[in-house]
CSV table of C-alpha atoms in Angstrom, one decimal:
chain,number,residue,atom,x,y,z
A,1,MET,CA,-28.1,10.2,-22.4
A,2,SER,CA,-26.5,8.3,-25.3
A,3,GLU,CA,-28.0,6.0,-27.8
A,4,PHE,CA,-26.7,2.4,-28.0
A,5,SER,CA,-27.2,-0.2,-30.6
A,6,VAL,CA,-27.4,-3.8,-29.2
A,7,SER,CA,-27.5,-7.0,-31.2
A,8,GLY,CA,-27.6,-10.6,-30.2
A,9,GLN,CA,-29.8,-13.7,-30.1
A,10,PHE,CA,-32.2,-15.3,-27.8
A,11,LYS,CA,-33.4,-18.9,-27.4
A,12,ASN,CA,-36.9,-19.6,-28.6
A,13,ARG,CA,-38.9,-22.7,-29.3
A,14,ASP,CA,-37.5,-23.0,-32.9
A,15,GLY,CA,-33.8,-22.6,-31.8
A,16,TYR,CA,-32.3,-19.1,-31.7
A,17,ALA,CA,-33.7,-15.8,-33.0
A,18,SER,CA,-31.5,-12.8,-33.8
A,19,PHE,CA,-32.3,-9.3,-32.8
A,20,GLU,CA,-30.9,-5.7,-33.1
A,21,THR,CA,-32.4,-2.8,-31.2
A,22,THR,CA,-31.5,0.7,-30.0
A,23,VAL,CA,-31.9,2.1,-26.6
A,24,ASP,CA,-31.2,5.4,-24.8
A,25,ALA,CA,-29.1,4.8,-21.7
A,26,GLU,CA,-26.5,6.5,-19.5
A,27,ASN,CA,-23.7,3.9,-20.3
A,28,GLU,CA,-23.1,0.5,-21.9
A,29,ASN,CA,-24.0,-1.5,-18.7
A,30,VAL,CA,-27.3,0.2,-18.4
A,31,ALA,CA,-28.0,-0.4,-22.1
A,32,ARG,CA,-27.3,-4.1,-21.6
A,33,GLU,CA,-29.7,-4.2,-18.6
A,34,HIS,CA,-32.5,-2.5,-20.6
A,35,VAL,CA,-32.2,-4.9,-23.5
A,36,LEU,CA,-32.2,-8.0,-21.3
A,37,SER,CA,-35.3,-6.7,-19.6
A,38,GLN,CA,-37.1,-5.8,-22.8
A,39,ILE,CA,-36.4,-9.1,-24.6
A,40,GLY,CA,-37.2,-11.1,-21.5
A,41,SER,CA,-40.5,-9.4,-21.1
A,42,ARG,CA,-41.6,-9.5,-24.7
A,43,HIS,CA,-40.6,-13.1,-25.4
A,44,GLY,CA,-40.8,-14.7,-22.0
A,45,VAL,CA,-37.1,-15.6,-22.0
A,46,LYS,CA,-34.9,-15.7,-18.9
A,47,ARG,CA,-31.7,-13.7,-19.0
A,48,THR,CA,-29.6,-16.8,-19.3
A,49,GLY,CA,-31.4,-17.5,-22.6
A,50,ILE,CA,-30.3,-14.2,-24.1
A,51,GLU,CA,-26.8,-13.6,-25.6
A,52,LEU,CA,-25.7,-10.1,-26.3
A,53,GLU,CA,-23.1,-10.1,-29.0
A,54,GLU,CA,-22.4,-6.4,-29.6
A,55,VAL,CA,-23.1,-3.1,-27.9
A,56,THR,CA,-22.0,0.0,-29.7
A,57,GLN,CA,-22.6,3.7,-29.0
A,58,ARG,CA,-24.2,5.6,-31.8
């Protein structure tokens, strides 16, 4: 597995909040899915309220 750094922003009650996180995943698509799931779960945001700006392999 590779480590990916994912950054973006999500919609919250005050506008938008930025984030940057790292995840272990098999490929870039799996990394995107993990981050969408994590942010949605932690902050109660639907996938449509999350924008992924950059996904890079570390």
